[in-house]
Amino acid sequence: MQNNRLLVIGVRFAGAVIAPQFATRGCYNVTVIDRRDHISGNAFDPVCSEAGNRFHQYGLYIFHADSQDNVGYLSQFTQWMDFRHRVMAYVEGVGQVSR
């Protein structure tokens, strides 16, 4: 390993992706710092110690991507759950509207 060092501050989604890329290629000694006690920002989903299931600590995280390359890369680390967001509203004079 070379003596190159990389400091990633604020390990939200992007930092959590880029830090291991530099570390696993063997060219950087990577240190991550975040004010929270975990990485990945609001996408963090710890395992419940009682049930063994993952839960969304900060609420549901909806991932949007137009690039199949991005989805393919992230698929190395996760299983996807298909989700369709549908907005419904009531508009006076029109009635129920959904999109």
Coordinates of C-alpha atoms in Angstrom, one line a residue:
M1 CA 0.0 0.0 0.0
Q2 CA 1.2 3.5 -0.8
N3 CA 1.4 6.2 1.9
N4 CA -1.5 8.1 0.4
R5 CA -4.1 9.0 2.9
L6 CA -7.6 10.0 2.3
L7 CA -9.9 11.6 4.9
V8 CA -13.7 11.4 4.2
I9 CA -15.7 13.8 6.4
G10 CA -19.4 13.5 6.5
V11 CA -19.9 9.9 5.5
R12 CA -23.4 10.2 4.1
F13 CA -24.5 8.1 1.1
A14 CA -21.8 9.4 -1.3
G15 CA -19.0 9.1 1.3
A16 CA -20.1 5.6 2.2
V17 CA -19.7 4.6 -1.4
I18 CA -16.5 6.3 -2.3
A19 CA -14.5 5.5 0.9
P20 CA -14.4 1.7 0.3
Q21 CA -13.6 2.2 -3.4
F22 CA -10.4 4.0 -2.5
A23 CA -9.5 1.6 0.3
T24 CA -10.0 -1.6 -1.6
R25 CA -7.9 -0.6 -4.5
G26 CA -5.0 -0.5 -2.2
C27 CA -3.7 2.9 -3.0
Y28 CA -5.2 4.9 -0.1
N29 CA -5.3 4.5 3.7
V30 CA -8.9 5.8 4.3
T31 CA -10.2 7.4 7.5
V32 CA -13.9 8.3 7.8
I33 CA -15.3 10.8 10.2
D34 CA -19.0 11.6 10.9
R35 CA -20.8 13.3 13.8
R36 CA -23.2 10.3 13.9
D37 CA -22.0 7.0 15.2
H38 CA -22.7 5.3 11.9
I39 CA -22.2 5.9 8.2
S40 CA -24.6 6.3 5.3
G41 CA -26.6 9.3 6.6
N42 CA -30.3 9.0 6.5
A43 CA -30.1 5.8 4.5
F44 CA -28.8 4.0 7.6
D45 CA -30.9 0.9 8.4
P46 CA -29.6 -1.0 11.4
V47 CA -30.6 -4.5 12.4
C48 CA -33.1 -4.7 15.3
S49 CA -31.4 -6.8 18.0
E50 CA -34.7 -8.5 19.1
A51 CA -36.2 -9.5 15.8
G52 CA -33.2 -9.5 13.5
N53 CA -34.9 -7.4 10.9
R54 CA -33.6 -4.2 9.4
F55 CA -35.5 -1.0 10.2
H56 CA -35.3 2.6 8.8
Q57 CA -34.1 4.7 11.7
Y58 CA -34.7 8.0 9.9
G59 CA -37.8 6.9 7.9
L60 CA -38.1 5.2 4.5
Y61 CA -35.3 6.0 2.1
I62 CA -36.4 6.1 -1.5
F63 CA -33.5 5.7 -4.0
H64 CA -34.0 7.3 -7.4
A65 CA -31.6 6.5 -10.3
D66 CA -31.7 6.9 -14.0
S67 CA -28.5 5.0 -14.6
Q68 CA -28.5 1.2 -14.6
D69 CA -24.7 1.3 -13.9
N70 CA -25.4 3.0 -10.6
V71 CA -28.1 0.4 -9.7
G72 CA -25.8 -2.4 -10.8
Y73 CA -23.0 -1.1 -8.6
L74 CA -25.2 -0.7 -5.5
S75 CA -26.8 -4.1 -6.1
Q76 CA -23.5 -5.6 -4.9
F77 CA -24.4 -4.4 -1.4
T78 CA -28.2 -4.6 -1.1
Q79 CA -31.3 -6.3 -2.2
W80 CA -34.0 -4.0 -3.8
M81 CA -37.6 -3.8 -2.9
D82 CA -39.7 -2.4 -5.7
F83 CA -41.7 0.6 -4.7
R84 CA -44.1 2.8 -6.7
H85 CA -44.9 6.2 -5.2
R86 CA -48.4 7.4 -6.0
V87 CA -49.8 10.7 -5.0
M88 CA -53.5 11.1 -4.3
A89 CA -55.3 14.3 -3.6
Y90 CA -58.8 15.7 -3.4
V91 CA -59.3 18.8 -5.5
E92 CA -62.5 20.8 -4.9
G93 CA -64.7 20.8 -8.0
V94 CA -62.8 17.9 -9.5
G95 CA -62.8 15.2 -6.9
Q96 CA -60.1 12.6 -6.2
V97 CA -57.0 12.9 -8.3
S98 CA -54.2 10.4 -8.5
R99 CA -51.0 10.5 -10.4

